[in-house]
Short mmCIF file of C-alpha atoms in Angstrom, two decimals:
data_model
loop_
_atom_site.label_atom_id
_atom_site.label_comp_id
_atom_site.label_asym_id
_atom_site.label_seq_id
_atom_site.Cartn_x
_atom_site.Cartn_y
_atom_site.Cartn_z
CA UNK A 176 3.26 -19.93 23.34
CA UNK A 177 4.72 -20.19 19.82
CA UNK A 178 8.41 -20.26 18.93
CA UNK A 179 10.81 -21.14 16.10
CA UNK A 180 13.62 -23.66 16.70
CA UNK A 181 16.95 -21.97 15.87
CA UNK A 182 19.37 -24.48 17.45
CA UNK A 183 19.53 -28.11 18.52
CA UNK A 184 22.45 -29.62 20.45
CA UNK A 185 24.54 -29.61 23.61
CA UNK A 186 24.84 -26.48 25.75
CA UNK A 187 27.66 -27.03 28.26
CA UNK A 188 28.02 -27.49 31.12
CA UNK A 189 24.55 -29.09 31.37
CA UNK A 190 24.34 -32.52 29.72
CA UNK A 191 21.71 -33.60 27.23
CA UNK A 192 20.09 -32.12 24.13
CA UNK A 193 18.67 -28.60 24.20
CA UNK A 194 16.56 -26.68 21.72
CA UNK A 195 17.34 -23.00 21.21
CA UNK A 196 14.09 -21.26 20.36
CA UNK A 197 13.10 -17.72 19.37
CA UNK A 198 9.69 -16.85 20.78
CA UNK A 199 7.04 -15.09 18.71
CA UNK A 200 6.47 -13.01 21.85
CA UNK A 201 9.97 -11.66 22.68
CA UNK A 202 8.97 -10.90 26.27
CA UNK A 203 8.63 -14.66 26.83
CA UNK A 204 12.39 -15.25 26.44
CA UNK A 205 15.46 -14.65 28.60
CA UNK A 206 18.38 -13.89 26.25
CA UNK A 207 19.43 -13.27 22.64
CA UNK A 208 20.60 -16.82 21.86
CA UNK A 209 23.94 -16.76 23.70
CA UNK A 210 25.01 -18.53 26.88
CA UNK A 211 28.14 -17.83 28.95
CA UNK A 212 29.77 -15.93 26.08
CA UNK A 213 28.97 -18.47 23.35
CA UNK A 214 26.48 -17.53 20.59
CA UNK A 215 24.33 -20.55 19.75
CA UNK A 216 21.73 -18.73 17.62
CA UNK A 217 20.60 -15.19 16.93
CA UNK A 218 17.34 -13.43 17.81
CA UNK A 219 15.79 -10.23 16.51
CA UNK A 220 15.11 -9.15 20.10
CA UNK A 221 17.58 -9.22 23.05
CA UNK A 222 15.11 -11.19 25.19
CA UNK A 223 13.57 -13.31 22.43
CA UNK A 224 15.47 -16.55 23.07
CA UNK A 225 15.36 -19.52 25.43
CA UNK A 226 16.83 -23.00 25.78
CA UNK A 227 14.25 -25.75 26.45
CA UNK A 228 14.21 -29.54 26.53
CA UNK A 229 12.71 -31.35 23.49
CA UNK A 230 10.18 -33.19 25.67
CA UNK A 231 8.60 -29.84 26.56
CA UNK A 232 7.80 -29.04 22.92
CA UNK A 233 4.74 -29.84 20.81
CA UNK A 234 5.86 -30.12 17.19
CA UNK A 235 2.31 -30.37 15.91
CA UNK A 236 0.20 -32.78 13.90
CA UNK A 237 -0.46 -33.38 10.22
CA UNK A 238 -3.25 -31.71 8.24
CA UNK A 239 -5.54 -34.72 7.93
CA UNK A 240 -5.32 -35.58 11.63
CA UNK A 241 -6.34 -32.00 12.46
CA UNK A 242 -9.31 -32.24 10.06
CA UNK A 243 -10.47 -35.49 11.64
CA UNK A 244 -10.06 -34.13 15.16
CA UNK A 245 -12.27 -31.17 14.36
CA UNK A 246 -14.83 -32.54 11.91
CA UNK A 247 -15.25 -36.30 12.44
CA UNK A 248 -17.82 -37.39 15.05
CA UNK A 249 -17.42 -40.47 17.18
CA UNK A 250 -19.83 -43.31 16.37
CA UNK A 251 -22.95 -43.14 18.53
CA UNK A 252 -26.57 -44.27 18.62
CA UNK A 253 -28.73 -43.36 15.64
CA UNK A 254 -31.01 -40.48 16.59
CA UNK A 255 -31.81 -38.86 13.26
CA UNK A 256 -35.23 -37.25 13.21
CA UNK A 257 -35.60 -37.31 17.00
CA UNK A 258 -36.28 -34.20 18.97
CA UNK A 259 -33.49 -32.81 21.10
CA UNK A 260 -33.44 -29.94 23.54
CA UNK A 261 -30.53 -27.49 23.51
CA UNK A 262 -30.08 -24.41 25.67
CA UNK A 263 -29.55 -21.10 23.83
CA UNK A 264 -28.95 -18.36 26.37
CA UNK A 265 -31.37 -19.26 29.12
CA UNK A 266 -34.10 -20.74 26.92
CA UNK A 267 -34.57 -24.40 25.95
CA UNK A 268 -35.03 -24.87 22.19
CA UNK A 269 -36.28 -28.05 20.52
CA UNK A 270 -34.35 -29.21 17.44
CA UNK A 271 -35.43 -31.82 14.93
CA UNK A 272 -32.95 -33.48 12.57
CA UNK A 273 -30.01 -31.67 14.13
CA UNK A 274 -27.86 -34.82 14.09
CA UNK A 275 -28.25 -35.23 10.33
CA UNK A 276 -26.83 -31.75 9.74
CA UNK A 277 -23.84 -32.44 11.98
CA UNK A 278 -23.22 -35.84 10.41
CA UNK A 279 -23.29 -34.32 6.93
CA UNK A 280 -20.66 -31.85 8.02
CA UNK A 281 -18.58 -34.70 9.43
CA UNK A 282 -18.37 -36.46 6.08
CA UNK A 283 -14.93 -35.35 5.01
CA UNK A 284 -15.48 -35.87 1.31
CA UNK A 285 -18.24 -33.25 1.36
CA UNK A 286 -16.28 -30.61 3.23
CA UNK A 287 -15.68 -27.42 1.24
CA UNK A 288 -14.98 -24.74 3.87
CA UNK A 289 -12.85 -25.65 6.90
CA UNK A 290 -11.10 -23.81 9.72
CA UNK A 291 -8.05 -25.33 11.38
CA UNK A 292 -6.94 -22.15 13.13
CA UNK A 293 -4.72 -22.82 16.14
CA UNK A 294 -4.83 -26.61 15.64
CA UNK A 295 -1.03 -27.14 15.71
CA UNK A 296 -0.86 -28.24 12.06
CA UNK A 297 2.80 -28.63 11.09
CA UNK A 298 2.86 -30.80 7.95
CA UNK A 299 0.83 -32.35 5.14
CA UNK A 300 1.12 -35.94 6.42
CA UNK A 301 0.99 -39.12 4.38
CA UNK A 302 1.32 -38.48 0.65
CA UNK A 303 -2.05 -38.54 -1.09
CA UNK A 304 -4.00 -38.81 2.16
CA UNK A 305 -5.60 -35.36 1.93
CA UNK A 306 -6.66 -35.79 -1.71
CA UNK A 307 -8.27 -39.12 -0.90
CA UNK A 308 -10.13 -38.05 2.25
CA UNK A 309 -11.33 -34.51 1.46
CA UNK A 310 -10.82 -33.65 -2.22
CA UNK A 311 -13.53 -30.98 -2.44
CA UNK A 312 -12.14 -28.41 -0.01
CA UNK A 313 -12.25 -24.89 -1.47
CA UNK A 314 -11.51 -22.69 1.56
CA UNK A 315 -8.99 -23.38 4.36
CA UNK A 316 -8.05 -21.30 7.40
CA UNK A 317 -4.62 -22.50 8.57
CA UNK A 318 -3.79 -19.39 10.56
CA UNK A 319 -1.78 -19.56 13.79
CA UNK A 320 -0.41 -23.06 13.29
CA UNK A 321 3.06 -24.63 13.29
CA UNK A 322 3.75 -24.60 9.56
CA UNK A 323 7.40 -23.60 9.14
CA UNK A 324 8.01 -23.80 5.39
CA UNK A 325 6.30 -23.16 2.07
CA UNK A 326 7.28 -26.67 1.02
CA UNK A 327 4.76 -28.13 3.50
CA UNK A 328 2.09 -25.67 2.35
CA UNK A 329 2.69 -26.73 -1.24
CA UNK A 330 2.38 -30.41 -0.27
CA UNK A 331 -1.05 -29.60 1.21
CA UNK A 332 -2.20 -27.40 -1.67
CA UNK A 333 -1.10 -29.92 -4.31
CA UNK A 334 -3.75 -32.30 -2.93
CA UNK A 335 -6.54 -29.69 -2.91
CA UNK A 336 -7.07 -29.04 -6.60
CA UNK A 337 -10.20 -26.90 -5.99
CA UNK A 338 -8.59 -24.68 -3.34
CA UNK A 339 -9.70 -21.05 -3.87
CA UNK A 340 -9.19 -19.39 -0.46
CA UNK A 341 -6.18 -19.98 1.84
CA UNK A 342 -5.33 -18.22 5.12
CA UNK A 343 -1.77 -18.79 6.37
CA UNK A 344 -1.56 -15.85 8.78
CA UNK A 345 0.68 -16.11 11.85
CA UNK A 346 2.80 -18.96 10.51
CA UNK A 347 6.55 -18.30 10.26
CA UNK A 348 7.18 -19.67 6.77
CA UNK A 349 10.57 -20.24 5.20
CA UNK A 350 10.83 -19.60 1.47
CA UNK A 351 10.40 -22.67 -0.78
CA UNK A 352 13.56 -24.71 -1.33
CA UNK A 353 15.32 -24.31 -4.67
CA UNK A 354 15.26 -21.34 -7.01
CA UNK A 355 12.87 -22.67 -9.67
CA UNK A 356 9.52 -20.85 -10.01
CA UNK A 357 6.55 -22.42 -8.28
CA UNK A 358 4.15 -23.54 -10.98
CA UNK A 359 0.80 -25.23 -10.54
CA UNK A 360 0.77 -25.40 -6.74
CA UNK A 361 -2.12 -22.94 -6.39
CA UNK A 362 -3.69 -23.06 -9.84
CA UNK A 363 -7.24 -22.24 -8.64
CA UNK A 364 -6.35 -19.98 -5.70
CA UNK A 365 -8.17 -16.62 -5.69
CA UNK A 366 -7.68 -15.43 -2.08
CA UNK A 367 -4.39 -15.65 -0.15
CA UNK A 368 -4.00 -14.26 3.40
CA UNK A 369 -0.43 -13.87 4.71
CA UNK A 370 -0.85 -11.47 7.63
CA UNK A 371 1.91 -11.50 10.26
CA UNK A 372 3.98 -14.20 8.55
CA UNK A 373 7.23 -12.23 8.24
CA UNK A 374 7.18 -12.62 4.45
CA UNK A 375 9.33 -10.27 2.35
CA UNK A 376 8.33 -8.59 -0.91
CA UNK A 377 10.72 -10.80 -2.90
CA UNK A 378 9.08 -13.88 -1.36
CA UNK A 379 5.62 -12.45 -2.14
CA UNK A 380 6.51 -12.14 -5.82
CA UNK A 381 7.97 -15.64 -5.94
CA UNK A 382 4.96 -17.24 -4.24
CA UNK A 383 2.57 -15.22 -6.42
CA UNK A 384 4.09 -16.87 -9.50
CA UNK A 385 2.26 -20.05 -8.44
CA UNK A 386 -1.10 -18.23 -8.28
CA UNK A 387 -2.12 -17.45 -11.88
CA UNK A 388 -5.71 -16.41 -11.00
CA UNK A 389 -5.11 -14.70 -7.64
CA UNK A 390 -7.61 -11.87 -6.97
CA UNK A 391 -7.14 -10.93 -3.29
CA UNK A 392 -3.84 -10.73 -1.40
CA UNK A 393 -3.60 -9.76 2.29
CA UNK A 394 -0.13 -8.84 3.64
CA UNK A 395 -0.85 -7.01 6.91
CA UNK A 396 1.92 -6.46 9.51
CA UNK A 397 4.95 -7.95 7.76
CA UNK A 398 7.41 -5.00 7.78
CA UNK A 399 7.34 -5.23 4.00
CA UNK A 400 9.46 -2.95 1.82
CA UNK A 401 8.24 -2.91 -1.80
CA UNK A 402 11.60 -3.36 -3.49
CA UNK A 403 10.66 -4.06 -7.10
CA UNK A 404 7.85 -3.65 -9.57
CA UNK A 405 5.73 -6.76 -10.26
CA UNK A 406 6.05 -7.59 -13.94
CA UNK A 407 4.75 -11.07 -14.68
CA UNK A 408 2.97 -11.65 -11.33
CA UNK A 409 0.03 -10.10 -9.44
CA UNK A 410 -1.48 -9.10 -12.77
CA UNK A 411 -4.88 -10.53 -11.83
CA UNK A 412 -5.02 -9.08 -8.29
CA UNK A 413 -8.07 -6.91 -7.59
CA UNK A 414 -7.57 -6.35 -3.84
CA UNK A 415 -4.25 -5.73 -2.10
CA UNK A 416 -3.99 -5.17 1.67
CA UNK A 417 -0.70 -3.66 2.87
CA UNK A 418 -1.96 -2.41 6.24
CA UNK A 419 0.45 -1.91 9.15
CA UNK A 420 3.58 -2.21 7.02
CA UNK A 421 5.10 0.99 8.32
CA UNK A 422 8.24 0.86 6.16
CA UNK A 423 6.20 1.53 3.00
CA UNK A 424 6.45 5.06 1.65
CA UNK A 425 5.06 7.05 -1.27
CA UNK A 426 7.82 6.07 -3.71
CA UNK A 427 7.25 2.37 -3.05
CA UNK A 428 3.56 2.70 -3.87
CA UNK A 429 4.49 3.85 -7.37
CA UNK A 430 6.04 0.41 -7.97
CA UNK A 431 2.57 -1.17 -7.73
CA UNK A 432 0.77 1.70 -9.48
CA UNK A 433 0.38 -0.13 -12.77
CA UNK A 434 -1.18 -3.40 -11.62
CA UNK A 435 -3.79 -3.57 -14.38
CA UNK A 436 -6.74 -5.00 -12.40
CA UNK A 437 -6.18 -3.51 -8.95
CA UNK A 438 -9.54 -2.16 -7.73
CA UNK A 439 -9.11 -2.05 -3.92
CA UNK A 440 -5.99 -0.91 -2.08
CA UNK A 441 -5.86 -1.00 1.73
CA UNK A 442 -3.12 1.19 3.24
CA UNK A 443 -4.29 1.57 6.83
CA UNK A 444 -1.64 2.33 9.47
CA UNK A 445 1.39 2.52 7.18
CA UNK A 446 2.36 6.01 8.39
CA UNK A 447 1.80 7.74 5.06
CA UNK A 448 1.33 11.52 5.17
CA UNK A 449 1.61 12.66 1.56
CA UNK A 450 1.23 11.54 -2.03
CA UNK A 451 1.85 13.20 -5.37
CA UNK A 452 1.24 11.89 -8.88
CA UNK A 453 4.00 13.56 -10.90
CA UNK A 454 2.54 12.64 -14.29
CA UNK A 455 -0.65 14.69 -13.78
CA UNK A 456 -0.96 18.45 -13.47
CA UNK A 457 -3.75 20.48 -11.86
CA UNK A 458 -7.15 19.27 -13.01
CA UNK A 459 -5.70 16.28 -14.89
CA UNK A 460 -5.95 12.53 -14.28
CA UNK A 461 -2.98 10.31 -13.53
CA UNK A 462 -2.16 7.16 -15.48
CA UNK A 463 -1.29 5.43 -12.19
CA UNK A 464 -3.72 3.03 -10.50
CA UNK A 465 -5.97 3.12 -13.60
CA UNK A 466 -8.69 0.85 -12.18
CA UNK A 467 -8.47 1.69 -8.47
CA UNK A 468 -12.04 2.13 -7.19
CA UNK A 469 -11.69 1.85 -3.40
CA UNK A 470 -8.84 3.27 -1.31
CA UNK A 471 -8.47 2.82 2.47
CA UNK A 472 -6.02 5.13 4.30
CA UNK A 473 -7.33 4.92 7.87
CA UNK A 474 -5.02 5.48 10.87
CA UNK A 475 -2.28 7.36 9.03
CA UNK A 476 -0.57 10.76 9.36
CA UNK A 477 -2.54 12.65 6.71
CA UNK A 478 -2.75 16.27 7.84
CA UNK A 479 -2.80 18.30 4.62
CA UNK A 480 -5.60 18.88 2.13
CA UNK A 481 -3.07 18.44 -0.67
CA UNK A 482 -3.35 14.67 -0.07
CA UNK A 483 -7.11 14.81 -0.78
CA UNK A 484 -6.52 17.04 -3.81
CA UNK A 485 -4.20 14.42 -5.31
CA UNK A 486 -6.81 11.67 -4.93
CA UNK A 487 -9.04 13.55 -7.38
CA UNK A 488 -6.45 12.62 -10.03
CA UNK A 489 -7.34 8.91 -9.72
CA UNK A 490 -9.62 8.34 -12.68
CA UNK A 491 -11.64 5.42 -11.26
CA UNK A 492 -11.77 6.24 -7.52
CA UNK A 493 -15.37 5.93 -6.27
CA UNK A 494 -14.94 5.03 -2.57
CA UNK A 495 -12.58 6.33 0.12
CA UNK A 496 -12.05 5.56 3.81
CA UNK A 497 -9.80 8.00 5.68
CA UNK A 498 -10.80 7.77 9.33
CA UNK A 499 -8.54 8.64 12.26
CA UNK A 500 -6.10 10.95 10.51
CA UNK A 501 -4.99 14.37 11.84
CA UNK A 502 -6.88 15.98 8.95
CA UNK A 503 -10.17 14.36 9.99
CA UNK A 504 -9.63 14.41 13.76
CA UNK A 505 -8.80 18.10 14.20
CA UNK A 506 -10.88 21.03 15.38
CA UNK A 507 -13.13 21.09 12.33
CA UNK A 508 -16.54 19.52 12.74
CA UNK A 509 -16.79 16.04 11.23
CA UNK A 510 -19.60 17.12 8.89
CA UNK A 511 -17.55 20.06 7.58
CA UNK A 512 -14.55 17.81 6.89
CA UNK A 513 -16.80 15.33 5.09
CA UNK A 514 -18.26 18.09 2.91
CA UNK A 515 -14.81 19.36 1.96
CA UNK A 516 -13.60 15.89 0.96
CA UNK A 517 -16.73 15.38 -1.15
CA UNK A 518 -16.26 18.74 -2.86
CA UNK A 519 -12.57 18.08 -3.56
CA UNK A 520 -12.97 14.57 -5.08
CA UNK A 521 -15.51 14.87 -7.87
CA UNK A 522 -16.16 11.21 -8.73
CA UNK A 523 -16.45 9.97 -5.12
CA UNK A 524 -19.67 8.02 -4.41
CA UNK A 525 -18.92 6.60 -0.94
CA UNK A 526 -16.96 8.19 1.90
CA UNK A 527 -16.07 6.25 5.06
CA UNK A 528 -18.60 3.57 4.06
CA UNK A 529 -21.46 6.10 3.85
CA UNK A 530 -23.05 6.64 0.45
CA UNK A 531 -22.89 10.18 -0.95
CA UNK A 532 -26.39 11.13 -2.08
CA UNK A 533 -26.80 13.59 -4.99
CA UNK A 534 -28.24 16.28 -2.70
CA UNK A 535 -25.28 15.87 -0.31
CA UNK A 536 -22.81 16.38 -3.15
CA UNK A 537 -24.68 19.41 -4.41
CA UNK A 538 -24.77 20.99 -0.94
CA UNK A 539 -21.08 20.25 -0.35
CA UNK A 540 -20.00 21.74 -3.66
CA UNK A 541 -22.18 24.84 -3.30
CA UNK A 542 -20.90 25.44 0.22
CA UNK A 543 -17.28 24.92 -0.88
CA UNK A 544 -17.79 27.35 -3.76
CA UNK A 545 -19.09 30.02 -1.36
CA UNK A 546 -16.64 29.37 1.50
CA UNK A 547 -13.54 30.00 -0.64
CA UNK A 548 -15.01 32.64 -2.96
CA UNK A 549 -13.27 35.57 -1.30
CA UNK A 550 -9.93 33.76 -1.44
CA UNK A 551 -10.59 32.98 -5.12
CA UNK A 552 -11.25 36.66 -5.90
CA UNK A 553 -8.12 37.83 -4.05
CA UNK A 554 -6.08 35.31 -6.05
CA UNK A 555 -7.32 36.77 -9.36
CA UNK A 556 -10.62 34.99 -9.84
CA UNK A 557 -13.42 36.92 -11.52
CA UNK A 558 -17.05 36.38 -12.60
CA UNK A 559 -16.07 37.52 -16.11
CA UNK A 560 -14.45 34.49 -17.80
CA UNK A 561 -12.16 36.78 -19.78
CA UNK A 562 -10.73 38.21 -16.54
CA UNK A 563 -10.81 35.01 -14.49
CA UNK A 564 -7.12 34.20 -13.85
CA UNK A 565 -6.54 32.86 -10.31
CA UNK A 566 -2.89 32.39 -9.45
CA UNK A 567 -1.02 29.07 -9.29
CA UNK A 568 -1.06 28.95 -5.49
CA UNK A 569 -4.87 29.07 -5.37
CA UNK A 570 -5.24 26.50 -8.16
CA UNK A 571 -2.83 24.16 -6.36
CA UNK A 572 -4.79 24.47 -3.09
CA UNK A 573 -8.21 24.24 -4.79
CA UNK A 574 -7.80 22.36 -8.09
CA UNK A 575 -11.55 21.70 -8.52
CA UNK A 576 -12.72 25.24 -7.73
CA UNK A 577 -12.55 26.50 -11.32
CA UNK A 578 -14.53 23.49 -12.51
CA UNK A 579 -17.29 24.17 -9.97
CA UNK A 580 -17.60 27.71 -11.31
CA UNK A 581 -18.31 26.54 -14.85
CA UNK A 582 -21.96 26.81 -15.86
CA UNK A 583 -21.65 23.49 -17.73
CA UNK A 584 -20.40 21.52 -14.70
CA UNK A 585 -22.28 18.24 -14.11
CA UNK A 586 -22.22 17.35 -10.38
CA UNK A 587 -21.23 13.82 -9.46
CA UNK A 588 -20.17 12.91 -12.99
CA UNK A 589 -23.68 12.86 -14.46
CA UNK A 590 -23.93 11.48 -17.96
CA UNK A 591 -24.81 13.95 -20.74
CA UNK A 592 -28.28 12.39 -21.09
CA UNK A 593 -29.01 12.76 -17.41
CA UNK A 594 -27.37 16.17 -17.37
CA UNK A 595 -29.90 17.44 -19.88
CA UNK A 596 -32.65 16.60 -17.37
CA UNK A 597 -30.85 18.21 -14.43
CA UNK A 598 -29.10 21.07 -16.18
CA UNK A 599 -30.81 23.76 -14.13
CA UNK A 600 -29.62 22.15 -10.88
CA UNK A 601 -26.09 21.80 -12.22
CA UNK A 602 -25.43 25.36 -13.29
CA UNK A 603 -23.41 26.72 -10.37
CA UNK A 604 -21.55 29.46 -12.18
CA UNK A 605 -19.02 31.80 -10.59
CA UNK A 606 -19.99 32.94 -7.07
CA UNK A 607 -21.64 36.36 -6.86
CA UNK A 608 -20.46 38.90 -4.30
CA UNK A 609 -23.60 38.46 -2.20
CA UNK A 610 -23.00 34.71 -1.88
CA UNK A 611 -19.47 34.86 -0.57
CA UNK A 612 -19.10 33.76 3.02
CA UNK A 613 -17.16 35.74 5.59
CA UNK A 614 -15.88 33.70 8.50
CA UNK A 615 -17.62 34.82 11.69
CA UNK A 616 -16.74 34.09 15.31
CA UNK A 617 -18.55 31.01 16.55
CA UNK A 618 -21.40 32.68 18.47
CA UNK A 619 -25.02 31.69 18.52
CA UNK A 620 -26.14 34.99 17.03
CA UNK A 621 -23.88 34.36 14.00
CA UNK A 622 -25.46 30.92 13.47
CA UNK A 623 -29.13 32.05 13.49
CA UNK A 624 -31.00 32.32 10.19
CA UNK A 625 -33.97 34.65 9.78
CA UNK A 626 -36.38 32.74 7.54
CA UNK A 627 -39.85 33.35 6.17
CA UNK A 628 -42.32 30.47 6.46
CA UNK A 629 -44.84 30.24 3.62
CA UNK A 630 -47.66 27.78 2.95
CA UNK A 631 -48.27 27.91 -0.85
CA UNK A 632 -51.28 25.58 -0.70
CA UNK A 633 -52.92 27.46 2.17
CA UNK A 634 -53.66 31.03 0.88
CA UNK A 635 -55.29 32.05 4.19
CA UNK A 636 -52.18 31.19 6.19
CA UNK A 637 -50.13 34.28 7.05
CA UNK A 638 -46.41 34.40 6.25
CA UNK A 639 -44.44 33.81 9.44
CA UNK A 640 -40.87 34.79 10.27
CA UNK A 641 -38.63 32.75 12.54
CA UNK A 642 -34.99 32.68 13.60
CA UNK A 643 -33.57 29.15 13.42
CA UNK A 644 -30.02 27.82 14.03
CA UNK A 645 -28.33 26.77 10.79
CA UNK A 646 -27.40 23.49 12.53
CA UNK A 647 -31.07 22.60 13.11
CA UNK A 648 -32.04 19.35 11.40
CA UNK A 649 -34.97 19.14 8.99
CA UNK A 650 -36.63 16.72 11.42
CA UNK A 651 -36.56 19.33 14.20
CA UNK A 652 -37.76 22.05 11.83
CA UNK A 653 -40.74 19.84 10.98
CA UNK A 654 -41.42 19.34 14.68
CA UNK A 655 -41.46 23.11 15.22
CA UNK A 656 -43.72 23.71 12.22
CA UNK A 657 -46.05 20.92 13.33
CA UNK A 658 -46.64 22.74 16.60
CA UNK A 659 -47.00 26.14 14.93
CA UNK A 660 -49.37 25.00 12.19
CA UNK A 661 -51.07 22.17 14.12
CA UNK A 662 -50.36 19.66 11.37
CA UNK A 663 -48.96 16.12 11.95
CA UNK A 664 -45.24 15.90 11.28
CA UNK A 665 -45.75 12.96 8.94
CA UNK A 666 -47.88 15.11 6.62
CA UNK A 667 -45.35 17.93 6.18
CA UNK A 668 -43.31 18.41 3.00
CA UNK A 669 -40.55 21.03 3.11
CA UNK A 670 -38.61 22.94 0.48
CA UNK A 671 -37.01 26.34 0.27
CA UNK A 672 -36.46 29.16 -2.19
CA UNK A 673 -33.85 31.89 -2.24
CA UNK A 674 -33.96 35.40 -3.72
CA UNK A 675 -30.53 34.62 -5.17
CA UNK A 676 -32.05 31.80 -7.24
CA UNK A 677 -35.43 33.15 -8.44
CA UNK A 678 -37.81 30.57 -9.85
CA UNK A 679 -36.01 27.61 -8.27
CA UNK A 680 -37.31 25.49 -5.39
CA UNK A 681 -35.09 23.02 -3.55
CA UNK A 682 -36.60 20.10 -1.66
CA UNK A 683 -35.46 19.36 1.91
CA UNK A 684 -35.72 15.60 1.61
CA UNK A 685 -33.36 14.22 4.26
CA UNK A 686 -34.73 14.68 7.79
CA UNK A 687 -31.32 13.98 9.34
CA UNK A 688 -29.50 16.78 7.53
CA UNK A 689 -29.24 20.37 8.73
CA UNK A 690 -30.35 23.66 7.19
CA UNK A 691 -26.66 24.45 6.64
CA UNK A 692 -26.26 21.23 4.66
CA UNK A 693 -28.83 22.49 2.14
CA UNK A 694 -27.13 25.95 2.04
CA UNK A 695 -30.19 27.70 3.51
CA UNK A 696 -29.24 31.33 4.23
CA UNK A 697 -30.61 34.49 5.84
CA UNK A 698 -33.62 35.84 3.98
CA UNK A 699 -34.58 32.52 2.36
CA UNK A 700 -38.14 31.21 2.55
CA UNK A 701 -39.23 27.81 3.85
CA UNK A 702 -42.14 26.43 1.83
CA UNK A 703 -44.45 24.13 3.80
CA UNK A 704 -47.02 21.85 2.20
CA UNK A 705 -49.35 19.17 3.59
#
């Protein structure tokens, strides 16, 4: 069990020295730091405190001792090059030269990446000892130790001039002594992990002043409140993790919205439900988070599509993770929700760690265009550009809809050069009356498509007609056609054509996608080649 010493002294009527400690786990304690009406120290939790004798406490060891305990081997007989047998699972495996690898690791001067997690490290130790013994360390995991102040961390870091990656999670660190800025302590540090350390935002900014090239900063579960805008610090940070800091709200996020190099922002489990970029109107891009490419908002309270609409205003956003939110966990099918998110955020390339293929984007945008066409018309939308004036309420709910109806729209942000090659595919145009979807009750008969099956390369093959569920995957369609036509599945190539798009043929390339995904409708024709 881990605790912080809050008091040392006599606690009458019992003689002798006592330590008053506040446990990291408040259920481990018995009181709030008071005894028989006298307050000896204060705890954040009414049962977080205890009094214990000093001889019951382990105050830890120094950094170099911990390194030696973990990485230095005891002297033994020379067995380099000899075969040894080790058991992996239930099988014996012969190893040759295994000792030489272990001995190389044990040479402290060659160590570059070390883990001292849960090794009871409490201090730097003898001055200069770390620099002399292991000067080449670049990555250190010091999580869940007994470090109690930034001063000790600085004494360690000052001796590791090549240190690039430092994990201090689960250490209760006091702020550095004095008010002077910390300069030079972490001159090469690129990654700093401070999860569950109890650090405040003011302390973050002060410590960051000592990290002139910091690129990744992890601050999970610290009850942080972003109280001020970083001005001269955090300017090099590319990744910022603020997960599980549930006191952060939308207004606080605006204080970090102009970090010039921020590319990844992790906001999982902060309780956020809404966001609005006031500097950008409908269809415009915000000046906030100018280089943000990857946003993670898993495990939040997002329940409105307006949140997704706002994300389309981020000019550089290419990847989004938004799992386990009310919006994505409701009654709608997961695939439908995914398609709507893709259609609403035009520049998105990856959603929930799954790449968005060009055909998936095209299908999502076409389906979105059809699904809300009737609503668009009722709001004042029209196929005639001169009469196309949807009201503000519709534009606010569907800010990308007008763009998708433009004949010059380039799906997925295609470059003009590439657009010229794919122009025919890109011309969506305003939805025609025959395309507009009417929501039907969920019954099997409403999900069946009547399709013609044609074999263009086989003139003697009669045209067939089949009813297929719109949820049927291309793989299953191929299986059905293989049995009907007596052709191996592996030889079949599928595409379809629609009377609404004469002269165009759309390939059904992804076996795992459904007919609905490709916007196949009643009356369309499946084209089968082998």
